[in-house]
Amino acid sequence: MKITQTKDIRAANRWEIMRLVLGRWPISRADIGRRTGLNKATVSTIVKEWLDAGLLRETELGPSEGGRKPILLKPRAETGCALALDLDIRRVGAILTDLSGEKVLAREQFAIGEPDFPQVYGQLCQAVDRLLHRMPQSRYGLVGMGVAVHGVVDLSGLIRFIPRLGWRNVDLRSLLEERYQVPVYLDNDGNLAALAQQELMEGGEGQPYQSLAVVNIGESISAGLITQGEVLRGFHGFANAIGHHTINFDEPVRCSCGKFGCWEQYCSDSAVIAYANSVLPRPIATLEELVELIRHQDPVAKQVMDRFLTYLAVGLTNIIFIFDCQAVAVSSELLSALPYYLPEILGKMVLPITHMEKVELSRLGKSGAILGAAHQAACQFFQDLANQGETTG
C-alpha cells in the first residue's frame, strides 16, 4: 500500500509540474518549486523526465534574482497533435491542434442535414479522416480527441439526450476510441467552455477563478459551473443543463425536451429569430439581420432585443442565486455583436440578498467549447504519461 501511495504522489507531482508549465511558460525550475511547494531535487528530477520525453525544452535565460540567471522552460507543443469536435445542433466543427490545444493546424466543418445518428457519424468520421490526412509528422502523432456535445452527457461520457436531434443514449466516445485507437474525452459544451474560460479569467492575486459560471448561448443553452476550481457535474452529470430550467410557467408551447417555458425557448438563437419573425413586418433568417436592424434603431427590433435581455437576466439571476459564483462569462453571438447592451442586463438582474462580482462576455466566444475539448485531450495525454511512472515517450 505504501508503494502505491508513493507512486500516486509521484504521478501527481509529474502532472502538477507539467500543468504549471503549460499554463505559465516560460517558467524557471525555481519558480516551479515556489508555486508547487516541491523541493529543488524533486523538481529537477521530474523536469529532466519531461525533457527526456521531448515534451519540454529549455529556452532563454530569465531575470536574475541575485545569482545566475535561471534557465526558462516551455512546452514542446509541436511533438504531437490533438483533435477536437464541436457537435452542435445544426453543424459539426472539427479542428486539429498542437499539444497546447490552442494553435489550430487545420479545420473542417459540415452542416447537419438528416439528424439520424448513423448519417451524422459517417460525416463526422469523414471530417476526422480529412484532418488526419493533413496532420504533420511528429514524435507522438495523434495523442487523443476531445468532443464537445451540445446536449446532456452523463458522468461516463455517454450522450444521454440531445433534444433537437432526437438522440438518446449514444456512446459516441467508444465508437471513436475503437475507430481511431486513441483516448477520447467527451463532455458537454458548457463544461468544456468553462474549463477553457477559467484559464483566461483571473480573480484575486492573478489566480484563476475558483467559482465561475460560463453560459453558452447558441442553438441550445448550456452552462459550465466551476466550484473550488473543479467542474460541478452533479450526481448524474447533468448539473449544467441550464437551458431547460423553467423560467415561464405560462408558456403554452412545449420545448423540444418535453417541458414548457424552458430558458432555451426565449434566449437561444433560433428562439430569438422565431420571436423576431412573429413581430417584424418582414422575416429575417439570421441574427446578423437582426443586429443590423437594431443598429439602425428599428423600434420593433429593439423590442426583440429587450425581450431577449429580460429573459437572459432572469436566467442569469437564477444561476447566481443557486450557484453564488464569483463571475459569469456569457457566450452569445447577439451580445458579442452589440456589447454595449451588457449593462442593461445587469440593470435587469434583481439580487436583493446577494451580488455579482463580475458579468462579462466570454473572450473565446463560440470557440470556447472546441478549444476546451482540444485542451482537455492534450491534458489527458500528459496525465496518462505522468501516471505511467515514467515519461520517456
mmCIF file of C-alpha atoms in Angstrom:
data_model
loop_
_atom_site.group_PDB
_atom_site.id
_atom_site.type_symbol
_atom_site.label_atom_id
_atom_site.label_comp_id
_atom_site.label_asym_id
_atom_site.label_seq_id
_atom_site.Cartn_x
_atom_site.Cartn_y
_atom_site.Cartn_z
ATOM 1 C CA MET A 1 0.000 0.000 0.000
ATOM 2 C CA LYS A 2 2.822 2.379 0.838
ATOM 3 C CA ILE A 3 4.401 1.795 -2.597
ATOM 4 C CA THR A 4 1.096 2.588 -4.321
ATOM 5 C CA GLN A 5 0.730 5.801 -2.337
ATOM 6 C CA THR A 6 4.276 6.867 -3.201
ATOM 7 C CA LYS A 7 3.646 6.112 -6.863
ATOM 8 C CA ASP A 8 0.418 8.128 -6.819
ATOM 9 C CA ILE A 9 2.155 11.111 -5.221
ATOM 10 C CA ARG A 10 4.944 10.913 -7.784
ATOM 11 C CA ALA A 11 2.440 10.829 -10.651
ATOM 12 C CA ALA A 12 0.559 13.784 -9.172
ATOM 13 C CA ASN A 13 3.808 15.751 -8.924
ATOM 14 C CA ARG A 14 4.680 14.977 -12.547
ATOM 15 C CA TRP A 15 1.306 16.214 -13.740
ATOM 16 C CA GLU A 16 1.346 19.280 -11.476
ATOM 17 C CA ILE A 17 4.686 20.390 -12.879
ATOM 18 C CA MET A 18 3.638 19.881 -16.490
ATOM 19 C CA ARG A 19 0.284 21.581 -15.860
ATOM 20 C CA LEU A 20 2.109 24.564 -14.419
ATOM 21 C CA VAL A 21 4.491 24.818 -17.372
ATOM 22 C CA LEU A 22 1.581 24.550 -19.828
ATOM 23 C CA GLY A 23 -0.209 27.442 -18.162
ATOM 24 C CA ARG A 24 2.694 29.659 -17.074
ATOM 25 C CA TRP A 25 5.542 29.255 -19.566
ATOM 26 C CA PRO A 26 8.248 30.410 -19.814
ATOM 27 C CA ILE A 27 8.975 29.428 -16.221
ATOM 28 C CA SER A 28 12.095 28.532 -14.229
ATOM 29 C CA ARG A 29 12.664 25.481 -12.063
ATOM 30 C CA ALA A 30 12.899 27.758 -9.027
ATOM 31 C CA ASP A 31 9.516 29.316 -9.815
ATOM 32 C CA ILE A 32 8.016 25.837 -10.234
ATOM 33 C CA GLY A 33 9.325 24.949 -6.795
ATOM 34 C CA ARG A 34 7.855 28.088 -5.240
ATOM 35 C CA ARG A 35 4.434 27.586 -6.831
ATOM 36 C CA THR A 36 4.168 23.849 -6.124
ATOM 37 C CA GLY A 37 5.958 23.652 -2.801
ATOM 38 C CA LEU A 38 8.159 20.818 -4.117
ATOM 39 C CA ASN A 39 11.836 20.724 -3.195
ATOM 40 C CA LYS A 40 14.591 21.522 -5.666
ATOM 41 C CA ALA A 41 15.686 17.896 -6.183
ATOM 42 C CA THR A 42 12.152 16.688 -6.954
ATOM 43 C CA VAL A 43 11.552 19.495 -9.429
ATOM 44 C CA SER A 44 14.883 18.888 -11.194
ATOM 45 C CA THR A 45 14.285 15.137 -11.471
ATOM 46 C CA ILE A 46 10.772 15.480 -12.877
ATOM 47 C CA VAL A 47 11.714 18.283 -15.264
ATOM 48 C CA LYS A 48 14.505 16.075 -16.615
ATOM 49 C CA GLU A 49 11.982 13.290 -17.254
ATOM 50 C CA TRP A 50 9.771 15.633 -19.278
ATOM 51 C CA LEU A 51 12.826 16.970 -21.143
ATOM 52 C CA ASP A 52 13.909 13.403 -21.984
ATOM 53 C CA ALA A 53 10.381 12.671 -23.195
ATOM 54 C CA GLY A 54 10.747 15.539 -25.673
ATOM 55 C CA LEU A 55 7.778 17.403 -24.165
ATOM 56 C CA LEU A 56 9.666 20.279 -22.561
ATOM 57 C CA ARG A 57 12.521 22.423 -23.825
ATOM 58 C CA GLU A 58 14.932 24.857 -22.208
ATOM 59 C CA THR A 59 14.746 28.320 -23.724
ATOM 60 C CA GLU A 60 16.225 31.702 -22.886
ATOM 61 C CA LEU A 61 17.615 32.841 -19.564
ATOM 62 C CA GLY A 62 15.251 34.545 -17.134
ATOM 63 C CA PRO A 63 15.941 37.621 -14.998
ATOM 64 C CA SER A 64 18.476 37.206 -12.232
ATOM 65 C CA GLU A 65 17.275 37.090 -8.621
ATOM 66 C CA GLY A 66 20.701 37.830 -7.183
ATOM 67 C CA GLY A 67 22.668 34.919 -8.625
ATOM 68 C CA ARG A 68 22.970 33.293 -12.034
ATOM 69 C CA LYS A 69 20.136 33.874 -14.474
ATOM 70 C CA PRO A 70 17.736 30.878 -14.424
ATOM 71 C CA ILE A 71 17.054 28.779 -17.496
ATOM 72 C CA LEU A 72 13.399 29.022 -18.501
ATOM 73 C CA LEU A 73 11.223 26.099 -19.612
ATOM 74 C CA LYS A 74 8.429 25.880 -22.159
ATOM 75 C CA PRO A 75 6.361 23.037 -23.670
ATOM 76 C CA ARG A 76 7.296 21.375 -26.952
ATOM 77 C CA ALA A 77 3.777 21.586 -28.315
ATOM 78 C CA GLU A 78 4.812 20.512 -31.817
ATOM 79 C CA THR A 79 5.665 16.955 -30.706
ATOM 80 C CA GLY A 80 2.064 15.760 -31.054
ATOM 81 C CA CYS A 81 -1.471 16.698 -32.072
ATOM 82 C CA ALA A 82 -4.925 16.725 -30.529
ATOM 83 C CA LEU A 83 -8.188 16.642 -32.461
ATOM 84 C CA ALA A 84 -11.394 18.270 -31.228
ATOM 85 C CA LEU A 85 -15.022 18.143 -32.363
ATOM 86 C CA ASP A 86 -17.875 20.538 -31.624
ATOM 87 C CA LEU A 87 -21.165 18.648 -32.071
ATOM 88 C CA ASP A 88 -23.776 21.395 -32.293
ATOM 89 C CA ILE A 89 -27.447 21.199 -33.245
ATOM 90 C CA ARG A 90 -27.071 22.336 -36.861
ATOM 91 C CA ARG A 91 -23.397 21.757 -37.643
ATOM 92 C CA VAL A 92 -20.257 19.930 -36.589
ATOM 93 C CA GLY A 93 -16.895 21.661 -36.368
ATOM 94 C CA ALA A 94 -13.542 19.881 -36.166
ATOM 95 C CA ILE A 95 -10.032 21.196 -35.538
ATOM 96 C CA LEU A 96 -6.540 19.742 -35.346
ATOM 97 C CA THR A 97 -4.247 21.451 -32.830
ATOM 98 C CA ASP A 98 -0.773 21.038 -31.416
ATOM 99 C CA LEU A 99 -0.328 19.885 -27.812
ATOM 100 C CA SER A 100 -1.100 23.352 -26.465
ATOM 101 C CA GLY A 101 -4.679 22.799 -27.566
ATOM 102 C CA GLU A 102 -4.602 26.390 -28.837
ATOM 103 C CA LYS A 103 -2.665 26.515 -32.110
ATOM 104 C CA VAL A 104 -5.091 25.342 -34.805
ATOM 105 C CA LEU A 105 -3.351 23.472 -37.606
ATOM 106 C CA ALA A 106 -6.400 22.584 -39.717
ATOM 107 C CA ARG A 107 -10.208 22.903 -39.675
ATOM 108 C CA GLU A 108 -13.247 21.090 -41.041
ATOM 109 C CA GLN A 109 -16.966 21.832 -40.760
ATOM 110 C CA PHE A 110 -20.201 20.395 -42.116
ATOM 111 C CA ALA A 111 -23.899 21.123 -41.714
ATOM 112 C CA ILE A 112 -26.190 18.532 -40.170
ATOM 113 C CA GLY A 113 -28.892 17.732 -42.698
ATOM 114 C CA GLU A 114 -30.554 14.465 -41.740
ATOM 115 C CA PRO A 115 -30.203 14.227 -37.932
ATOM 116 C CA ASP A 116 -30.139 10.420 -37.726
ATOM 117 C CA PHE A 117 -27.021 9.421 -35.786
ATOM 118 C CA PRO A 118 -25.586 6.913 -38.334
ATOM 119 C CA GLN A 119 -25.547 9.567 -41.056
ATOM 120 C CA VAL A 120 -24.037 12.274 -38.839
ATOM 121 C CA TYR A 121 -21.466 9.808 -37.506
ATOM 122 C CA GLY A 122 -20.428 8.925 -41.057
ATOM 123 C CA GLN A 123 -19.945 12.593 -41.945
ATOM 124 C CA LEU A 124 -18.076 13.148 -38.701
ATOM 125 C CA CYS A 125 -15.612 10.339 -39.426
ATOM 126 C CA GLN A 126 -15.018 11.675 -42.927
ATOM 127 C CA ALA A 127 -14.142 15.099 -41.454
ATOM 128 C CA VAL A 128 -11.783 13.499 -38.923
ATOM 129 C CA ASP A 129 -10.120 11.419 -41.641
ATOM 130 C CA ARG A 130 -9.510 14.535 -43.732
ATOM 131 C CA LEU A 131 -7.880 16.278 -40.774
ATOM 132 C CA LEU A 132 -5.685 13.272 -40.009
ATOM 133 C CA HIS A 133 -4.558 13.224 -43.630
ATOM 134 C CA ARG A 134 -3.274 16.783 -43.081
ATOM 135 C CA MET A 135 -1.642 16.053 -39.724
ATOM 136 C CA PRO A 136 2.100 16.863 -39.676
ATOM 137 C CA GLN A 137 4.640 14.212 -38.725
ATOM 138 C CA SER A 138 5.561 14.323 -35.042
ATOM 139 C CA ARG A 139 7.046 12.154 -32.316
ATOM 140 C CA TYR A 140 3.725 11.316 -30.636
ATOM 141 C CA GLY A 141 1.286 11.775 -33.527
ATOM 142 C CA LEU A 142 -2.381 11.988 -32.580
ATOM 143 C CA VAL A 143 -2.494 11.768 -28.776
ATOM 144 C CA GLY A 144 -6.245 11.965 -28.274
ATOM 145 C CA MET A 145 -9.573 13.505 -29.206
ATOM 146 C CA GLY A 146 -11.934 15.832 -27.373
ATOM 147 C CA VAL A 147 -15.631 16.115 -28.181
ATOM 148 C CA ALA A 148 -17.918 18.969 -27.104
ATOM 149 C CA VAL A 149 -21.582 17.922 -27.204
ATOM 150 C CA HIS A 150 -24.451 20.437 -27.141
ATOM 151 C CA GLY A 151 -26.642 18.090 -25.135
ATOM 152 C CA VAL A 152 -26.878 16.084 -21.939
ATOM 153 C CA VAL A 153 -23.793 13.968 -21.167
ATOM 154 C CA ASP A 154 -23.548 11.720 -18.107
ATOM 155 C CA LEU A 155 -20.527 11.035 -15.912
ATOM 156 C CA SER A 156 -19.440 8.056 -18.037
ATOM 157 C CA GLY A 157 -19.252 10.154 -21.220
ATOM 158 C CA LEU A 158 -22.482 8.729 -22.662
ATOM 159 C CA ILE A 159 -24.646 11.145 -24.653
ATOM 160 C CA ARG A 160 -27.916 10.740 -22.798
ATOM 161 C CA PHE A 161 -30.084 13.199 -24.721
ATOM 162 C CA ILE A 162 -29.830 15.824 -27.454
ATOM 163 C CA PRO A 163 -33.439 17.056 -27.701
ATOM 164 C CA ARG A 164 -33.160 18.897 -31.013
ATOM 165 C CA LEU A 165 -31.539 15.911 -32.735
ATOM 166 C CA GLY A 166 -33.616 13.251 -31.018
ATOM 167 C CA TRP A 167 -30.518 11.325 -29.895
ATOM 168 C CA ARG A 168 -30.729 9.202 -26.747
ATOM 169 C CA ASN A 169 -28.069 7.017 -25.098
ATOM 170 C CA VAL A 170 -25.438 7.363 -27.839
ATOM 171 C CA ASP A 171 -21.957 6.033 -26.980
ATOM 172 C CA LEU A 172 -20.002 8.186 -29.422
ATOM 173 C CA ARG A 173 -16.885 8.102 -27.250
ATOM 174 C CA SER A 174 -16.493 4.315 -27.504
ATOM 175 C CA LEU A 175 -17.119 4.360 -31.245
ATOM 176 C CA LEU A 176 -14.393 6.961 -31.810
ATOM 177 C CA GLU A 177 -11.924 5.206 -29.497
ATOM 178 C CA GLU A 178 -12.440 1.923 -31.347
ATOM 179 C CA ARG A 179 -12.072 3.514 -34.767
ATOM 180 C CA TYR A 180 -9.078 5.779 -34.091
ATOM 181 C CA GLN A 181 -7.336 3.901 -31.252
ATOM 182 C CA VAL A 182 -6.735 6.977 -29.111
ATOM 183 C CA PRO A 183 -8.320 8.157 -25.855
ATOM 184 C CA VAL A 184 -11.454 10.255 -26.376
ATOM 185 C CA TYR A 185 -12.573 12.897 -23.865
ATOM 186 C CA LEU A 186 -16.286 13.685 -24.353
ATOM 187 C CA ASP A 187 -18.207 16.275 -22.350
ATOM 188 C CA ASN A 188 -20.944 18.874 -22.560
ATOM 189 C CA ASP A 189 -20.011 22.057 -24.404
ATOM 190 C CA GLY A 190 -20.685 24.207 -21.346
ATOM 191 C CA ASN A 191 -18.254 22.277 -19.151
ATOM 192 C CA LEU A 192 -15.520 22.451 -21.777
ATOM 193 C CA ALA A 193 -16.073 26.164 -22.419
ATOM 194 C CA ALA A 194 -15.851 26.792 -18.666
ATOM 195 C CA LEU A 195 -12.563 24.917 -18.398
ATOM 196 C CA ALA A 196 -11.146 26.959 -21.280
ATOM 197 C CA GLN A 197 -12.507 30.240 -19.913
ATOM 198 C CA GLN A 198 -11.144 29.528 -16.428
ATOM 199 C CA GLU A 199 -7.625 29.890 -17.795
ATOM 200 C CA LEU A 200 -8.430 33.409 -19.026
ATOM 201 C CA MET A 201 -10.444 34.928 -16.154
ATOM 202 C CA GLU A 202 -8.299 35.783 -13.161
ATOM 203 C CA GLY A 203 -9.572 36.533 -9.702
ATOM 204 C CA GLY A 204 -7.579 37.740 -6.729
ATOM 205 C CA GLU A 205 -3.767 37.743 -6.912
ATOM 206 C CA GLY A 206 -3.777 36.754 -10.586
ATOM 207 C CA GLN A 207 -5.156 33.266 -9.884
ATOM 208 C CA PRO A 208 -7.926 31.603 -11.954
ATOM 209 C CA TYR A 209 -11.436 31.954 -10.550
ATOM 210 C CA GLN A 210 -12.341 29.136 -8.203
ATOM 211 C CA SER A 211 -16.081 29.795 -8.674
ATOM 212 C CA LEU A 212 -17.150 30.565 -12.224
ATOM 213 C CA ALA A 213 -20.204 30.115 -14.451
ATOM 214 C CA VAL A 214 -19.912 30.136 -18.244
ATOM 215 C CA VAL A 215 -23.178 30.327 -20.201
ATOM 216 C CA ASN A 216 -23.133 29.248 -23.862
ATOM 217 C CA ILE A 217 -25.996 30.676 -25.912
ATOM 218 C CA GLY A 218 -26.431 29.296 -29.413
ATOM 219 C CA GLU A 219 -28.990 26.937 -30.898
ATOM 220 C CA SER A 220 -29.086 25.482 -27.380
ATOM 221 C CA ILE A 221 -28.161 26.919 -23.987
ATOM 222 C CA SER A 222 -25.745 25.200 -21.640
ATOM 223 C CA ALA A 223 -23.591 26.220 -18.724
ATOM 224 C CA GLY A 224 -20.303 25.208 -17.213
ATOM 225 C CA LEU A 225 -20.149 25.619 -13.460
ATOM 226 C CA ILE A 226 -16.799 25.613 -11.686
ATOM 227 C CA THR A 227 -16.623 25.492 -7.901
ATOM 228 C CA GLN A 228 -13.477 25.182 -5.802
ATOM 229 C CA GLY A 229 -11.584 25.071 -9.082
ATOM 230 C CA GLU A 230 -13.395 21.954 -10.365
ATOM 231 C CA VAL A 231 -16.342 21.425 -12.723
ATOM 232 C CA LEU A 232 -19.606 20.932 -10.852
ATOM 233 C CA ARG A 233 -21.284 17.965 -12.574
ATOM 234 C CA GLY A 234 -23.953 16.765 -10.176
ATOM 235 C CA PHE A 235 -24.879 13.197 -9.234
ATOM 236 C CA HIS A 236 -25.619 12.079 -12.817
ATOM 237 C CA GLY A 237 -23.545 14.702 -14.642
ATOM 238 C CA PHE A 238 -26.499 16.884 -15.659
ATOM 239 C CA ALA A 239 -25.850 19.913 -13.435
ATOM 240 C CA ASN A 240 -25.192 22.146 -16.439
ATOM 241 C CA ALA A 241 -28.466 21.518 -18.366
ATOM 242 C CA ILE A 242 -29.350 25.088 -17.521
ATOM 243 C CA GLY A 243 -31.163 25.764 -20.797
ATOM 244 C CA HIS A 244 -34.031 23.570 -19.639
ATOM 245 C CA HIS A 245 -34.660 25.326 -16.334
ATOM 246 C CA THR A 246 -38.229 26.668 -16.356
ATOM 247 C CA ILE A 247 -38.450 30.449 -16.347
ATOM 248 C CA ASN A 248 -42.065 30.908 -17.540
ATOM 249 C CA PHE A 249 -44.833 28.656 -16.201
ATOM 250 C CA ASP A 250 -47.400 30.257 -18.541
ATOM 251 C CA GLU A 251 -45.639 29.185 -21.768
ATOM 252 C CA PRO A 252 -48.206 27.304 -23.934
ATOM 253 C CA VAL A 253 -45.682 25.835 -26.402
ATOM 254 C CA ARG A 254 -43.771 22.693 -25.493
ATOM 255 C CA CYS A 255 -39.956 22.773 -25.569
ATOM 256 C CA SER A 256 -38.033 20.169 -27.563
ATOM 257 C CA CYS A 257 -37.181 18.496 -24.240
ATOM 258 C CA GLY A 258 -40.879 17.944 -23.479
ATOM 259 C CA LYS A 259 -41.282 20.660 -20.820
ATOM 260 C CA PHE A 260 -42.844 24.125 -21.041
ATOM 261 C CA GLY A 261 -41.233 27.519 -20.503
ATOM 262 C CA CYS A 262 -37.559 26.487 -20.701
ATOM 263 C CA TRP A 263 -34.919 29.233 -20.832
ATOM 264 C CA GLU A 264 -33.886 27.887 -24.241
ATOM 265 C CA GLN A 265 -37.335 28.820 -25.609
ATOM 266 C CA TYR A 266 -36.582 32.514 -25.069
ATOM 267 C CA CYS A 267 -32.861 33.119 -25.360
ATOM 268 C CA SER A 268 -31.472 30.549 -27.824
ATOM 269 C CA ASP A 269 -30.573 31.928 -31.249
ATOM 270 C CA SER A 270 -33.452 30.170 -33.011
ATOM 271 C CA ALA A 271 -35.924 31.322 -30.344
ATOM 272 C CA VAL A 272 -34.874 34.948 -30.790
ATOM 273 C CA ILE A 273 -35.221 34.698 -34.567
ATOM 274 C CA ALA A 274 -38.622 32.990 -34.240
ATOM 275 C CA TYR A 275 -39.918 35.738 -31.957
ATOM 276 C CA ALA A 276 -38.480 38.426 -34.229
ATOM 277 C CA ASN A 277 -40.339 36.936 -37.183
ATOM 278 C CA SER A 278 -43.576 36.992 -35.191
ATOM 279 C CA VAL A 279 -43.393 40.789 -34.753
ATOM 280 C CA LEU A 280 -41.258 42.176 -37.593
ATOM 281 C CA PRO A 281 -43.024 43.266 -40.788
ATOM 282 C CA ARG A 282 -40.525 41.305 -42.877
ATOM 283 C CA PRO A 283 -38.981 37.999 -41.760
ATOM 284 C CA ILE A 284 -35.275 37.536 -41.064
ATOM 285 C CA ALA A 285 -33.162 34.390 -41.365
ATOM 286 C CA THR A 286 -30.103 35.213 -39.259
ATOM 287 C CA LEU A 287 -29.057 37.069 -36.133
ATOM 288 C CA GLU A 288 -26.859 39.272 -38.315
ATOM 289 C CA GLU A 289 -30.004 40.704 -39.930
ATOM 290 C CA LEU A 290 -31.486 41.435 -36.513
ATOM 291 C CA VAL A 291 -28.267 43.121 -35.417
ATOM 292 C CA GLU A 292 -28.355 45.402 -38.457
ATOM 293 C CA LEU A 293 -31.949 46.403 -37.700
ATOM 294 C CA ILE A 294 -31.025 47.197 -34.094
ATOM 295 C CA ARG A 295 -28.030 49.247 -35.182
ATOM 296 C CA HIS A 296 -30.375 51.246 -37.412
ATOM 297 C CA GLN A 297 -32.623 51.866 -34.399
ATOM 298 C CA ASP A 298 -35.565 49.837 -35.707
ATOM 299 C CA PRO A 299 -38.122 50.059 -32.853
ATOM 300 C CA VAL A 300 -39.510 46.538 -33.319
ATOM 301 C CA ALA A 301 -36.034 45.014 -33.492
ATOM 302 C CA LYS A 302 -35.141 46.878 -30.288
ATOM 303 C CA GLN A 303 -38.269 45.361 -28.710
ATOM 304 C CA VAL A 304 -36.967 41.906 -29.670
ATOM 305 C CA MET A 305 -33.621 42.732 -28.093
ATOM 306 C CA ASP A 306 -35.258 43.996 -24.914
ATOM 307 C CA ARG A 307 -37.215 40.744 -24.551
ATOM 308 C CA PHE A 308 -34.012 38.742 -25.021
ATOM 309 C CA LEU A 309 -32.195 40.826 -22.401
ATOM 310 C CA THR A 310 -35.058 40.467 -19.923
ATOM 311 C CA TYR A 311 -35.185 36.678 -20.125
ATOM 312 C CA LEU A 312 -31.399 36.465 -20.146
ATOM 313 C CA ALA A 313 -31.301 38.498 -16.939
ATOM 314 C CA VAL A 314 -33.859 36.153 -15.340
ATOM 315 C CA GLY A 315 -31.768 33.086 -16.187
ATOM 316 C CA LEU A 316 -28.501 34.648 -15.031
ATOM 317 C CA THR A 317 -30.126 35.781 -11.796
ATOM 318 C CA ASN A 318 -31.249 32.200 -11.122
ATOM 319 C CA ILE A 319 -27.709 30.928 -11.700
ATOM 320 C CA ILE A 320 -26.281 33.489 -9.290
ATOM 321 C CA PHE A 321 -28.827 32.685 -6.566
ATOM 322 C CA ILE A 322 -28.327 28.936 -6.904
ATOM 323 C CA PHE A 323 -24.587 28.895 -7.516
ATOM 324 C CA ASP A 324 -23.303 32.067 -5.783
ATOM 325 C CA CYS A 325 -20.339 32.325 -8.153
ATOM 326 C CA GLN A 326 -17.580 34.913 -8.325
ATOM 327 C CA ALA A 327 -18.102 35.658 -12.009
ATOM 328 C CA VAL A 328 -20.239 34.821 -15.029
ATOM 329 C CA ALA A 329 -18.972 34.762 -18.623
ATOM 330 C CA VAL A 330 -21.598 34.752 -21.377
ATOM 331 C CA SER A 331 -21.007 33.491 -24.911
ATOM 332 C CA SER A 332 -23.657 34.944 -27.227
ATOM 333 C CA GLU A 333 -23.436 35.957 -30.863
ATOM 334 C CA LEU A 334 -26.093 38.607 -30.327
ATOM 335 C CA LEU A 335 -24.370 40.161 -27.316
ATOM 336 C CA SER A 336 -20.930 39.950 -28.913
ATOM 337 C CA ALA A 337 -22.236 41.988 -31.839
ATOM 338 C CA LEU A 338 -23.907 44.504 -29.501
ATOM 339 C CA PRO A 339 -21.703 44.530 -26.364
ATOM 340 C CA TYR A 340 -22.997 47.918 -25.207
ATOM 341 C CA TYR A 341 -26.205 46.145 -24.125
ATOM 342 C CA LEU A 342 -24.371 44.271 -21.351
ATOM 343 C CA PRO A 343 -25.054 46.993 -18.732
ATOM 344 C CA GLU A 344 -28.786 46.678 -19.484
ATOM 345 C CA ILE A 345 -28.661 43.020 -18.466
ATOM 346 C CA LEU A 346 -27.036 43.976 -15.181
ATOM 347 C CA GLY A 347 -29.762 46.584 -14.659
ATOM 348 C CA LYS A 348 -32.470 43.941 -15.123
ATOM 349 C CA MET A 349 -30.921 41.490 -12.669
ATOM 350 C CA VAL A 350 -32.621 41.632 -9.265
ATOM 351 C CA LEU A 351 -30.268 40.478 -6.489
ATOM 352 C CA PRO A 352 -31.720 41.633 -3.154
ATOM 353 C CA ILE A 353 -29.755 39.254 -0.898
ATOM 354 C CA THR A 354 -26.548 38.767 -2.871
ATOM 355 C CA HIS A 355 -24.489 40.498 -5.536
ATOM 356 C CA MET A 356 -22.416 39.726 -8.599
ATOM 357 C CA GLU A 357 -18.671 40.227 -8.696
ATOM 358 C CA LYS A 358 -18.450 40.261 -12.484
ATOM 359 C CA VAL A 359 -20.544 39.546 -15.591
ATOM 360 C CA GLU A 360 -18.701 39.750 -18.883
ATOM 361 C CA LEU A 361 -18.678 38.414 -22.418
ATOM 362 C CA SER A 362 -16.632 35.279 -22.955
ATOM 363 C CA ARG A 363 -13.331 36.105 -24.607
ATOM 364 C CA LEU A 364 -13.442 32.812 -26.501
ATOM 365 C CA GLY A 365 -16.999 33.157 -27.820
ATOM 366 C CA LYS A 366 -18.206 30.199 -29.834
ATOM 367 C CA SER A 367 -14.677 28.770 -29.915
ATOM 368 C CA GLY A 368 -14.648 28.113 -26.184
ATOM 369 C CA ALA A 369 -16.134 24.613 -26.299
ATOM 370 C CA ILE A 370 -13.981 23.228 -29.103
ATOM 371 C CA LEU A 371 -10.777 24.788 -27.738
ATOM 372 C CA GLY A 372 -11.668 23.385 -24.338
ATOM 373 C CA ALA A 373 -12.122 19.949 -25.932
ATOM 374 C CA ALA A 374 -8.705 20.139 -27.615
ATOM 375 C CA HIS A 375 -7.045 21.307 -24.405
ATOM 376 C CA GLN A 376 -8.606 18.501 -22.356
ATOM 377 C CA ALA A 377 -7.488 15.888 -24.893
ATOM 378 C CA ALA A 378 -3.916 17.190 -24.672
ATOM 379 C CA CYS A 379 -4.039 17.366 -20.860
ATOM 380 C CA GLN A 380 -5.294 13.791 -20.697
ATOM 381 C CA PHE A 381 -2.252 12.723 -22.719
ATOM 382 C CA PHE A 382 0.113 14.429 -20.275
ATOM 383 C CA GLN A 383 -1.731 12.993 -17.277
ATOM 384 C CA ASP A 384 -1.625 9.494 -18.726
ATOM 385 C CA LEU A 385 2.137 9.787 -19.239
ATOM 386 C CA ALA A 386 2.562 11.082 -15.712
ATOM 387 C CA ASN A 387 0.575 8.153 -14.328
ATOM 388 C CA GLN A 388 2.689 5.591 -16.178
ATOM 389 C CA GLY A 389 5.528 6.144 -13.751
ATOM 390 C CA GLU A 390 7.945 7.231 -16.480
ATOM 391 C CA THR A 391 7.826 9.874 -19.177
ATOM 392 C CA THR A 392 10.409 8.596 -21.569
ATOM 393 C CA GLY A 393 7.996 8.519 -24.533
#
